[in-house]
Coordinates of N, CA and C in Angstrom, one line a residue:
Chain A
D838 N -9.7 -33.5 -39.2 CA -9.4 -33.2 -37.8 C -8.8 -34.5 -37.1
I839 N -7.8 -34.3 -36.3 CA -7.3 -35.5 -35.5 C -8.1 -35.6 -34.2
V840 N -8.7 -36.8 -34.1 CA -9.5 -37.1 -32.9 C -8.7 -37.7 -31.9
M841 N -8.7 -37.2 -30.7 CA -7.9 -37.7 -29.5 C -8.9 -38.5 -28.6
T842 N -8.6 -39.7 -28.3 CA -9.4 -40.5 -27.4 C -8.7 -41.0 -26.2
Q843 N -9.1 -40.7 -25.1 CA -8.4 -41.1 -23.8 C -9.2 -42.3 -23.2
S844 N -8.4 -43.1 -22.5 CA -9.0 -44.2 -21.7 C -8.2 -44.5 -20.5
P845 N -8.8 -44.8 -19.3 CA -10.3 -44.8 -19.2 C -10.8 -43.3 -19.0
D846 N -12.1 -43.2 -18.9 CA -12.7 -41.9 -18.6 C -12.4 -41.5 -17.2
S847 N -12.3 -42.4 -16.3 CA -12.0 -42.2 -14.9 C -11.3 -43.4 -14.3
L848 N -10.5 -43.2 -13.3 CA -9.9 -44.3 -12.6 C -9.6 -43.9 -11.1
A849 N -9.6 -44.9 -10.3 CA -9.3 -44.7 -8.9 C -8.1 -45.6 -8.5
V850 N -7.1 -44.9 -7.9 CA -5.9 -45.6 -7.6 C -5.5 -45.3 -6.2
S851 N -4.9 -46.3 -5.5 CA -4.5 -46.1 -4.1 C -3.3 -45.3 -4.0
L852 N -3.2 -44.6 -2.9 CA -2.0 -43.7 -2.6 C -0.8 -44.6 -2.7
G853 N 0.3 -44.1 -3.4 CA 1.5 -44.8 -3.5 C 1.6 -45.8 -4.7
E854 N 0.4 -46.0 -5.3 CA 0.4 -47.0 -6.4 C 0.6 -46.2 -7.8
R855 N 0.5 -46.9 -8.9 CA 0.7 -46.3 -10.2 C -0.6 -46.1 -10.9
A856 N -0.7 -45.0 -11.6 CA -1.8 -44.7 -12.4 C -1.4 -44.6 -13.9
T857 N -2.2 -45.2 -14.8 CA -1.8 -45.2 -16.2 C -3.0 -44.7 -17.0
I858 N -2.7 -43.7 -17.8 CA -3.8 -43.1 -18.7 C -3.3 -43.2 -20.1
N859 N -4.2 -43.7 -21.0 CA -4.0 -43.9 -22.4 C -4.6 -42.8 -23.2
C860 N -3.9 -42.5 -24.3 CA -4.4 -41.5 -25.3 C -4.1 -42.0 -26.7
R861 N -5.1 -42.1 -27.5 CA -4.9 -42.5 -28.9 C -5.3 -41.4 -29.9
S862 N -4.6 -41.2 -30.9 CA -4.9 -40.2 -31.9 C -5.4 -40.9 -33.2
S863 N -6.3 -40.3 -33.9 CA -6.9 -40.9 -35.1 C -5.9 -41.0 -36.3
Q864 N -4.8 -40.2 -36.2 CA -3.7 -40.3 -37.1 C -2.4 -40.0 -36.4
S865 N -1.3 -40.4 -37.0 CA -0.1 -40.2 -36.4 C 0.2 -38.7 -36.1
V866 N 0.8 -38.4 -35.0 CA 1.3 -37.1 -34.7 C 2.8 -37.0 -34.6
F867 N 3.5 -38.0 -35.2 CA 4.9 -38.1 -35.3 C 5.4 -37.3 -36.5
Y868 N 6.3 -36.4 -36.4 CA 6.9 -35.7 -37.5 C 8.4 -36.2 -37.7
S869 N 8.6 -36.8 -38.8 CA 9.9 -37.4 -39.1 C 11.0 -36.4 -39.3
G870 N 10.6 -35.2 -39.6 CA 11.6 -34.1 -39.8 C 12.4 -33.8 -38.6
N871 N 11.9 -34.0 -37.4 CA 12.6 -33.8 -36.2 C 12.5 -34.9 -35.2
N872 N 11.9 -36.0 -35.6 CA 11.7 -37.2 -34.8 C 11.0 -36.9 -33.5
N873 N 10.0 -36.0 -33.6 CA 9.2 -35.7 -32.4 C 7.7 -36.0 -32.6
N874 N 7.1 -36.4 -31.5 CA 5.7 -36.6 -31.4 C 5.0 -35.3 -30.9
Y875 N 4.1 -34.8 -31.6 CA 3.5 -33.5 -31.2 C 2.3 -33.7 -30.3
L876 N 2.7 -34.2 -29.1 CA 1.7 -34.7 -28.1 C 2.0 -34.1 -26.7
A877 N 1.0 -33.5 -26.1 CA 1.3 -32.9 -24.7 C 0.2 -33.5 -23.8
W878 N 0.6 -33.4 -22.5 CA -0.3 -33.8 -21.4 C -0.5 -32.7 -20.4
Y879 N -1.7 -32.5 -19.9 CA -2.0 -31.5 -19.0 C -2.7 -32.0 -17.8
Q880 N -2.6 -31.4 -16.7 CA -3.3 -31.7 -15.4 C -4.2 -30.5 -15.1
Q881 N -5.4 -30.7 -14.8 CA -6.3 -29.7 -14.4 C -7.0 -30.0 -13.1
K882 N -6.7 -29.2 -12.1 CA -7.4 -29.3 -10.8 C -8.6 -28.4 -10.7
P883 N -9.6 -28.8 -9.9 CA -10.8 -28.0 -9.8 C -10.6 -26.5 -9.6
G884 N -11.2 -25.7 -10.4 CA -11.1 -24.2 -10.3 C -9.8 -23.7 -10.8
Q885 N -9.0 -24.5 -11.4 CA -7.7 -24.0 -11.9 C -7.6 -24.2 -13.4
P886 N -6.7 -23.4 -14.1 CA -6.5 -23.7 -15.5 C -5.6 -24.9 -15.6
P887 N -5.6 -25.5 -16.8 CA -4.7 -26.6 -17.1 C -3.2 -26.3 -16.8
K888 N -2.5 -27.3 -16.5 CA -1.0 -27.1 -16.2 C -0.3 -28.1 -17.2
L889 N 0.7 -27.6 -17.9 CA 1.4 -28.4 -18.8 C 2.3 -29.4 -18.0
L890 N 2.2 -30.7 -18.3 CA 3.1 -31.7 -17.6 C 4.2 -32.2 -18.5
I891 N 3.8 -32.5 -19.7 CA 4.6 -33.2 -20.7 C 4.4 -32.6 -22.1
F892 N 5.5 -32.4 -22.8 CA 5.5 -32.1 -24.2 C 6.4 -33.0 -25.0
W893 N 6.3 -33.0 -26.3 CA 7.0 -33.9 -27.2 C 6.8 -35.4 -26.7
A894 N 5.6 -35.6 -26.1 CA 5.1 -37.0 -25.7 C 5.9 -37.5 -24.4
S895 N 7.1 -37.1 -24.2 CA 7.9 -37.7 -23.1 C 8.8 -36.7 -22.4
T896 N 8.8 -35.4 -22.7 CA 9.6 -34.4 -22.1 C 8.9 -33.7 -21.0
R897 N 9.3 -33.9 -19.7 CA 8.7 -33.2 -18.6 C 8.9 -31.7 -18.6
E898 N 7.9 -31.0 -18.4 CA 8.0 -29.5 -18.2 C 8.8 -29.2 -17.0
S899 N 9.5 -28.1 -17.0 CA 10.3 -27.7 -15.8 C 9.4 -27.7 -14.6
G900 N 9.9 -28.2 -13.5 CA 9.2 -28.2 -12.2 C 8.2 -29.3 -12.0
V901 N 7.9 -30.1 -13.0 CA 7.0 -31.3 -12.8 C 7.7 -32.4 -12.2
P902 N 7.1 -33.0 -11.1 CA 7.8 -34.1 -10.4 C 8.1 -35.3 -11.3
D903 N 9.2 -36.0 -11.0 CA 9.6 -37.0 -11.9 C 8.8 -38.3 -11.8
R904 N 7.8 -38.3 -10.9 CA 6.8 -39.4 -10.9 C 5.9 -39.4 -12.1
F905 N 5.9 -38.2 -12.8 CA 5.1 -38.1 -14.0 C 6.0 -38.5 -15.2
S906 N 5.5 -39.4 -16.0 CA 6.3 -39.7 -17.2 C 5.3 -40.0 -18.4
G907 N 5.8 -39.6 -19.6 CA 5.1 -39.9 -20.8 C 5.8 -40.8 -21.7
S908 N 5.1 -41.6 -22.4 CA 5.7 -42.5 -23.4 C 4.7 -42.7 -24.6
G909 N 5.3 -43.4 -25.6 CA 4.5 -43.7 -26.8 C 5.0 -43.0 -28.0
S910 N 4.4 -43.4 -29.1 CA 4.8 -42.7 -30.4 C 3.7 -43.0 -31.4
G911 N 3.6 -42.1 -32.4 CA 2.7 -42.4 -33.5 C 1.3 -42.0 -33.2
T912 N 0.5 -43.0 -32.7 CA -0.9 -42.8 -32.4 C -1.3 -43.3 -31.0
H913 N -0.3 -43.9 -30.3 CA -0.7 -44.4 -28.9 C 0.3 -43.8 -27.9
F914 N -0.3 -43.2 -26.9 CA 0.6 -42.5 -25.9 C 0.0 -42.9 -24.5
I915 N 1.0 -42.8 -23.5 CA 0.6 -43.2 -22.1 C 1.2 -42.1 -21.2
L916 N 0.4 -41.7 -20.2 CA 0.8 -40.9 -19.1 C 0.9 -41.8 -17.9
T917 N 2.0 -41.9 -17.3 CA 2.2 -42.8 -16.1 C 2.5 -41.9 -14.9
I918 N 1.8 -42.1 -13.8 CA 2.0 -41.4 -12.5 C 2.4 -42.5 -11.5
N919 N 3.7 -42.4 -11.1 CA 4.2 -43.4 -10.2 C 4.0 -42.9 -8.8
S920 N 3.8 -43.8 -7.8 CA 3.7 -43.4 -6.4 C 2.7 -42.3 -6.2
L921 N 1.4 -42.6 -6.5 CA 0.4 -41.5 -6.5 C 0.3 -40.8 -5.2
Q922 N 0.2 -39.5 -5.3 CA 0.1 -38.6 -4.1 C -1.3 -38.0 -4.1
A923 N -1.8 -37.6 -3.0 CA -3.1 -37.0 -2.8 C -3.3 -35.8 -3.8
E924 N -2.2 -35.0 -3.9 CA -2.3 -33.8 -4.8 C -2.4 -34.1 -6.2
D925 N -2.3 -35.4 -6.6 CA -2.4 -35.7 -8.0 C -3.9 -35.9 -8.5
V926 N -4.8 -35.8 -7.6 CA -6.2 -35.9 -7.9 C -6.5 -34.7 -8.9
A927 N -7.0 -35.0 -10.1 CA -7.2 -34.0 -11.1 C -7.8 -34.7 -12.3
V928 N -8.1 -33.9 -13.3 CA -8.5 -34.4 -14.6 C -7.2 -34.2 -15.5
Y929 N -6.9 -35.2 -16.3 CA -5.8 -35.2 -17.2 C -6.2 -35.2 -18.6
Y930 N -5.6 -34.3 -19.4 CA -5.9 -34.2 -20.9 C -4.7 -34.5 -21.7
C931 N -4.8 -35.1 -22.8 CA -3.8 -35.1 -23.8 C -4.2 -34.1 -24.9
Q932 N -3.2 -33.7 -25.7 CA -3.5 -32.7 -26.7 C -2.5 -32.9 -27.8
Q933 N -3.0 -32.9 -29.1 CA -2.1 -32.9 -30.2 C -1.9 -31.5 -30.8
Y934 N -0.6 -31.2 -31.1 CA -0.3 -30.0 -31.7 C 0.4 -30.2 -33.1
Y935 N 0.1 -31.3 -33.7 CA 0.6 -31.7 -35.0 C 0.0 -30.9 -36.1
S936 N -1.3 -30.6 -36.0 CA -2.0 -29.9 -37.0 C -3.2 -29.1 -36.5
I937 N -3.6 -28.1 -37.2 CA -4.8 -27.4 -36.9 C -6.0 -28.1 -37.5
P938 N -7.1 -28.3 -36.7 CA -7.3 -27.7 -35.4 C -6.6 -28.5 -34.3
I939 N -6.1 -27.8 -33.4 CA -5.6 -28.4 -32.2 C -6.7 -29.1 -31.5
T940 N -6.5 -30.3 -31.0 CA -7.5 -31.1 -30.4 C -7.1 -31.7 -29.1
F941 N -8.0 -31.9 -28.2 CA -7.7 -32.4 -26.9 C -8.5 -33.7 -26.7
G942 N -8.0 -34.6 -25.9 CA -8.8 -35.8 -25.5 C -9.9 -35.3 -24.6
Q943 N -10.8 -36.2 -24.3 CA -12.0 -35.8 -23.5 C -11.7 -35.7 -22.0
G944 N -10.5 -36.1 -21.6 CA -10.2 -36.0 -20.2 C -10.3 -37.3 -19.5
T945 N -9.5 -37.5 -18.5 CA -9.5 -38.7 -17.6 C -9.5 -38.2 -16.2
R946 N -10.5 -38.5 -15.4 CA -10.6 -38.1 -14.0 C -9.9 -39.1 -13.1
L947 N -8.9 -38.7 -12.4 CA -8.1 -39.5 -11.5 C -8.5 -39.2 -10.0
E948 N -8.9 -40.3 -9.3 CA -9.3 -40.1 -7.9 C -8.5 -41.1 -7.1
I949 N -8.5 -40.9 -5.8 CA -7.9 -41.8 -4.8 C -8.9 -42.9 -4.4
K950 N -8.3 -44.2 -4.5 CA -9.2 -45.3 -4.0 C -9.2 -45.4 -2.5
Chain B
E1174 N 8.5 -13.7 -13.6 CA 7.4 -14.7 -13.5 C 6.4 -14.4 -14.6
V1175 N 6.2 -15.4 -15.4 CA 5.2 -15.2 -16.5 C 3.8 -15.2 -15.9
Q1176 N 3.0 -14.2 -16.4 CA 1.6 -14.0 -15.9 C 0.8 -13.7 -17.1
L1177 N -0.4 -14.2 -17.1 CA -1.4 -13.8 -18.1 C -2.7 -13.4 -17.4
L1178 N -3.0 -12.1 -17.5 CA -4.1 -11.5 -16.8 C -5.2 -11.2 -17.7
Q1179 N -6.3 -11.9 -17.4 CA -7.5 -11.9 -18.3 C -8.6 -10.9 -17.8
S1180 N -9.3 -10.3 -18.7 CA -10.4 -9.5 -18.4 C -11.5 -9.6 -19.5
G1181 N -12.6 -9.0 -19.2 CA -13.7 -9.1 -20.2 C -14.7 -10.2 -19.7
G1182 N -15.5 -10.6 -20.6 CA -16.5 -11.7 -20.2 C -17.7 -11.1 -19.5
G1183 N -18.6 -12.0 -19.1 CA -19.8 -11.6 -18.5 C -21.0 -12.3 -19.1
L1184 N -22.2 -11.7 -18.8 CA -23.4 -12.2 -19.3 C -23.9 -11.4 -20.5
V1185 N -24.3 -12.1 -21.5 CA -24.7 -11.4 -22.8 C -25.9 -12.2 -23.4
Q1186 N -26.7 -11.5 -24.1 CA -27.9 -12.2 -24.7 C -27.4 -12.8 -26.0
P1187 N -28.1 -13.8 -26.5 CA -27.8 -14.4 -27.8 C -27.8 -13.4 -28.9
G1188 N -26.8 -13.5 -29.7 CA -26.7 -12.5 -30.8 C -25.8 -11.3 -30.4
G1189 N -25.5 -11.2 -29.1 CA -24.7 -10.1 -28.6 C -23.2 -10.3 -28.9
S1190 N -22.4 -9.3 -28.4 CA -21.0 -9.3 -28.6 C -20.2 -9.1 -27.2
L1191 N -19.0 -9.6 -27.2 CA -18.1 -9.4 -26.1 C -16.7 -9.4 -26.6
R1192 N -15.8 -8.7 -25.8 CA -14.4 -8.7 -26.2 C -13.6 -9.1 -24.9
L1193 N -12.8 -10.2 -25.1 CA -11.9 -10.6 -24.0 C -10.5 -10.1 -24.3
S1194 N -9.8 -9.8 -23.2 CA -8.4 -9.4 -23.2 C -7.6 -10.2 -22.4
C1195 N -6.3 -10.3 -22.7 CA -5.3 -11.1 -22.0 C -4.0 -10.3 -22.0
I1196 N -3.5 -9.9 -20.9 CA -2.2 -9.1 -20.9 C -1.1 -10.0 -20.4
G1197 N -0.1 -10.2 -21.2 CA 1.1 -11.0 -20.8 C 2.2 -10.2 -20.2
S1198 N 2.8 -10.8 -19.2 CA 4.0 -10.1 -18.5 C 5.0 -11.1 -18.1
G1199 N 6.2 -10.7 -17.9 CA 7.2 -11.6 -17.4 C 8.0 -12.3 -18.5
Y1200 N 7.7 -12.0 -19.8 CA 8.3 -12.6 -20.9 C 8.2 -11.7 -22.1
D1201 N 8.9 -12.0 -23.2 CA 8.8 -11.2 -24.4 C 7.5 -11.7 -25.2
F1202 N 6.5 -10.9 -24.9 CA 5.2 -11.3 -25.5 C 5.2 -11.4 -27.0
S1203 N 6.0 -10.6 -27.6 CA 6.0 -10.5 -29.1 C 6.6 -11.8 -29.7
K1204 N 7.2 -12.6 -29.0 CA 8.0 -13.8 -29.5 C 7.2 -15.1 -29.5
Y1205 N 6.0 -15.1 -29.0 CA 5.3 -16.3 -28.8 C 3.9 -16.2 -29.4
G1206 N 3.5 -17.3 -30.0 CA 2.1 -17.4 -30.4 C 1.2 -17.5 -29.2
M1207 N -0.1 -17.2 -29.4 CA -1.1 -17.2 -28.3 C -2.3 -17.9 -28.8
T1208 N -3.0 -18.4 -27.8 CA -4.2 -19.2 -28.2 C -5.3 -18.9 -27.2
W1209 N -6.6 -19.1 -27.6 CA -7.7 -19.1 -26.7 C -8.3 -20.5 -26.7
V1210 N -8.6 -21.0 -25.5 CA -9.2 -22.3 -25.3 C -10.4 -22.1 -24.4
R1211 N -11.4 -22.8 -24.6 CA -12.6 -22.6 -23.7 C -13.0 -24.0 -23.1
Q1212 N -13.8 -23.9 -22.1 CA -14.3 -25.0 -21.3 C -15.7 -24.8 -20.9
A1213 N -16.6 -25.5 -21.5 CA -18.0 -25.4 -21.1 C -18.2 -26.0 -19.7
P1214 N -19.2 -25.5 -18.9 CA -19.3 -26.0 -17.6 C -19.4 -27.5 -17.5
G1215 N -18.5 -28.1 -16.7 CA -18.4 -29.5 -16.5 C -17.9 -30.3 -17.7
K1216 N -17.4 -29.6 -18.7 CA -16.9 -30.3 -19.9 C -15.4 -30.2 -20.1
G1217 N -14.9 -30.7 -21.2 CA -13.5 -30.7 -21.5 C -13.0 -29.5 -22.2
L1218 N -11.8 -29.5 -22.6 CA -11.1 -28.4 -23.2 C -11.4 -28.3 -24.7
E1219 N -11.7 -27.1 -25.3 CA -11.9 -27.0 -26.7 C -11.0 -25.8 -27.2
W1220 N -10.2 -26.1 -28.2 CA -9.4 -25.0 -28.8 C -10.3 -24.1 -29.6
V1221 N -10.1 -22.8 -29.4 CA -10.9 -21.8 -30.1 C -10.2 -21.1 -31.2
S1222 N -9.0 -20.6 -30.9 CA -8.3 -19.8 -31.9 C -6.9 -19.6 -31.6
H1223 N -6.1 -19.4 -32.6 CA -4.6 -19.2 -32.4 C -4.1 -18.0 -33.3
I1224 N -3.1 -17.3 -32.8 CA -2.5 -16.3 -33.5 C -1.0 -16.4 -33.4
T1225 N -0.3 -16.2 -34.5 CA 1.2 -16.3 -34.4 C 1.8 -15.1 -33.7
S1226 N 3.1 -15.2 -33.5 CA 3.7 -14.2 -32.6 C 3.6 -12.8 -33.2
G1227 N 3.7 -12.6 -34.5 CA 3.6 -11.3 -35.1 C 2.2 -10.9 -35.5
G1228 N 1.3 -11.8 -35.3 CA -0.1 -11.5 -35.6 C -0.5 -11.7 -37.0
Y1229 N 0.4 -12.2 -37.8 CA 0.1 -12.3 -39.3 C -0.8 -13.4 -39.7
T1230 N -0.8 -14.5 -38.9 CA -1.6 -15.7 -39.2 C -2.5 -16.0 -38.0
T1231 N -3.7 -16.3 -38.4 CA -4.7 -16.7 -37.4 C -5.5 -17.9 -37.8
D1232 N -5.9 -18.7 -36.9 CA -6.7 -19.9 -37.2 C -7.9 -20.0 -36.2
Y1233 N -9.0 -20.6 -36.6 CA -10.2 -20.7 -35.8 C -10.7 -22.1 -35.8
G1234 N -11.4 -22.5 -34.7 CA -12.2 -23.7 -34.7 C -13.4 -23.5 -35.5
D1235 N -13.9 -24.6 -36.1 CA -15.1 -24.5 -36.9 C -16.3 -23.9 -36.2
S1236 N -16.4 -24.1 -34.9 CA -17.6 -23.7 -34.2 C -17.6 -22.1 -34.0
V1237 N -16.5 -21.5 -34.2 CA -16.4 -20.0 -34.0 C -16.0 -19.3 -35.3
E1238 N -15.6 -20.0 -36.3 CA -15.1 -19.3 -37.6 C -16.2 -18.4 -38.1
G1239 N -15.8 -17.2 -38.4 CA -16.7 -16.2 -39.0 C -17.4 -15.4 -37.9
R1240 N -17.4 -15.8 -36.7 CA -18.0 -15.0 -35.6 C -17.0 -14.4 -34.6
F1241 N -15.9 -15.1 -34.4 CA -14.9 -14.6 -33.5 C -13.7 -14.1 -34.3
T1242 N -13.0 -13.1 -33.7 CA -11.8 -12.6 -34.3 C -10.7 -12.5 -33.2
I1243 N -9.6 -13.1 -33.4 CA -8.4 -13.0 -32.5 C -7.5 -12.0 -33.1
S1244 N -6.9 -11.2 -32.2 CA -5.9 -10.2 -32.6 C -5.0 -10.0 -31.4
R1245 N -3.9 -9.2 -31.7 CA -2.9 -8.9 -30.6 C -2.3 -7.6 -30.9
D1246 N -1.9 -6.9 -29.8 CA -1.2 -5.7 -29.9 C 0.1 -5.9 -29.1
N1247 N 1.2 -6.2 -29.8 CA 2.4 -6.5 -29.2 C 3.0 -5.3 -28.4
S1248 N 2.6 -4.0 -28.8 CA 3.1 -2.9 -28.1 C 2.5 -2.7 -26.7
K1249 N 1.3 -3.4 -26.6 CA 0.6 -3.4 -25.3 C 0.7 -4.8 -24.6
N1250 N 1.4 -5.7 -25.2 CA 1.5 -7.1 -24.6 C 0.1 -7.7 -24.4
T1251 N -0.8 -7.4 -25.3 CA -2.2 -7.8 -25.1 C -2.8 -8.6 -26.3
L1252 N -3.5 -9.6 -25.9 CA -4.2 -10.5 -26.8 C -5.7 -10.2 -26.6
Y1253 N -6.4 -10.3 -27.7 CA -7.8 -10.1 -27.7 C -8.6 -11.2 -28.4
L1254 N -9.9 -11.3 -28.0 CA -10.8 -12.2 -28.7 C -12.1 -11.4 -28.8
Q1255 N -12.4 -11.0 -30.0 CA -13.7 -10.3 -30.2 C -14.7 -11.4 -30.6
M1256 N -15.8 -11.5 -29.8 CA -16.8 -12.5 -30.0 C -18.1 -11.8 -30.4
N1257 N -18.6 -12.1 -31.6 CA -19.8 -11.6 -32.2 C -20.8 -12.7 -32.4
N1258 N -22.1 -12.2 -32.5 CA -23.2 -13.2 -32.8 C -23.1 -14.4 -31.8
L1259 N -23.0 -14.1 -30.6 CA -22.8 -15.2 -29.6 C -24.0 -16.1 -29.5
R1260 N -23.8 -17.3 -29.2 CA -24.8 -18.3 -29.1 C -24.8 -18.9 -27.7
V1261 N -25.9 -19.6 -27.3 CA -26.0 -20.2 -26.0 C -24.8 -21.2 -25.8
E1262 N -24.5 -21.9 -26.9 CA -23.4 -22.9 -26.8 C -22.0 -22.3 -26.7
D1263 N -21.9 -21.0 -26.8 CA -20.6 -20.4 -26.5 C -20.3 -20.2 -25.0
T1264 N -21.3 -20.5 -24.2 CA -21.2 -20.3 -22.8 C -20.1 -21.2 -22.3
A1265 N -19.1 -20.6 -21.6 CA -17.9 -21.4 -21.2 C -16.9 -20.5 -20.4
R1266 N -15.9 -21.1 -19.8 CA -14.8 -20.3 -19.3 C -13.8 -20.3 -20.4
Y1267 N -13.3 -19.1 -20.7 CA -12.3 -18.9 -21.7 C -10.9 -18.6 -21.1
Y1268 N -10.0 -19.4 -21.6 CA -8.6 -19.2 -21.2 C -7.7 -18.7 -22.3
C1269 N -6.8 -17.8 -22.0 CA -5.8 -17.5 -23.0 C -4.6 -18.3 -22.5
A1270 N -3.8 -18.7 -23.5 CA -2.6 -19.6 -23.2 C -1.5 -19.2 -24.1
K1271 N -0.3 -19.3 -23.5 CA 1.0 -18.9 -24.2 C 1.6 -20.1 -24.9
G1272 N 1.9 -20.0 -26.2 CA 2.6 -21.1 -26.8 C 4.0 -21.3 -26.2
G1273 N 4.4 -22.6 -26.0 CA 5.6 -22.9 -25.4 C 6.8 -22.9 -26.3
G1274 N 6.6 -22.7 -27.6 CA 7.7 -22.7 -28.5 C 8.1 -24.1 -28.9
Y1275 N 7.2 -25.1 -28.8 CA 7.4 -26.5 -29.1 C 7.0 -26.8 -30.5
S1276 N 6.5 -25.8 -31.2 CA 6.0 -26.1 -32.6 C 7.1 -26.0 -33.6
T1277 N 6.7 -26.4 -34.8 CA 7.6 -26.3 -35.9 C 7.3 -25.0 -36.7
G1278 N 8.2 -24.1 -36.7 CA 7.9 -22.8 -37.4 C 6.8 -22.1 -36.6
Y1279 N 5.8 -21.7 -37.3 CA 4.7 -21.0 -36.7 C 3.5 -21.9 -36.5
G1280 N 3.7 -23.1 -36.5 CA 2.6 -24.1 -36.4 C 2.0 -24.2 -35.0
P1281 N 1.0 -25.0 -34.8 CA 0.3 -25.2 -33.5 C 1.3 -25.6 -32.5
D1282 N 1.0 -25.4 -31.2 CA 1.9 -25.5 -30.2 C 1.3 -26.1 -28.9
A1283 N 2.1 -26.5 -28.0 CA 1.6 -26.8 -26.6 C 1.7 -25.6 -25.8
F1284 N 1.0 -25.5 -24.7 CA 0.9 -24.3 -24.0 C 1.4 -24.3 -22.6
D1285 N 2.5 -23.5 -22.3 CA 3.2 -23.6 -21.0 C 2.6 -22.7 -19.9
F1286 N 1.9 -21.7 -20.3 CA 1.3 -20.8 -19.3 C -0.1 -20.5 -19.7
W1287 N -1.0 -20.5 -18.7 CA -2.4 -20.2 -18.9 C -2.9 -19.1 -18.0
G1288 N -3.8 -18.3 -18.6 CA -4.5 -17.3 -17.7 C -5.5 -18.0 -16.8
Q1289 N -6.0 -17.3 -15.8 CA -7.0 -17.9 -14.9 C -8.3 -18.2 -15.5
G1290 N -8.6 -17.6 -16.6 CA -9.9 -17.8 -17.3 C -10.9 -16.7 -17.0
T1291 N -11.8 -16.5 -17.9 CA -12.9 -15.6 -17.7 C -14.2 -16.2 -18.1
S1292 N -15.2 -16.0 -17.4 CA -16.5 -16.7 -17.7 C -17.3 -15.9 -18.7
V1293 N -17.9 -16.6 -19.7 CA -18.8 -16.0 -20.6 C -20.1 -16.8 -20.6
T1294 N -21.2 -16.1 -20.3 CA -22.5 -16.7 -20.3 C -23.4 -16.1 -21.3
V1295 N -23.9 -16.9 -22.2 CA -24.8 -16.4 -23.2 C -26.2 -16.9 -22.9
S1296 N -27.1 -16.0 -22.5 CA -28.4 -16.4 -22.1 C -29.4 -15.3 -22.2
S1297 N -30.6 -15.6 -22.5 CA -31.7 -14.6 -22.6 C -32.4 -14.4 -21.3

């Protein structure tokens, strides 16, 4: 199984500042056949289901604000939230869909400082 | 508008059974794989099971293999999760989720739409 590890577990960032969340996989999730990383990011607000933000490690889902961006390749990935807004308070998860079983990171709780 | 409407769930004793349902609308249900993901109270996300678009291939997490069965009826746009021999540790909110089509072939996928979830509590 591919183990996904996020860091930090929680962070507090001031409004308007940048938040950075890391995700590492225990093995590469890059598929050379199509040059894609099988890595997604989700946002989950209290009482709501997760919402897809990023797929293929760096492609924003339709309707996601461009202050959200994903980067990285292989085993190390980063979710960056620029100009943090109050509505960005949530738990963020990375997920690999390279192989079964699908696995998620443990989540990173983002709060306002 | 894509919607996933969930039903089923509730309180059941250990060893009991439940069936969850998830009705998809607003898209061609038969063209996308579907997945169940659960979230124990205060915990993170755990993938439970996946079924391909035609229903011919299914996969399960180790913790539910042999006890849960995923199925779908494309004529009814409905996904099911039959849960047998339930354990206290199966207590969680269960979400159905639609594959986004970002996989290779019929492989695992990222999920672009999720149901609101249904609560399952296993307790004596």
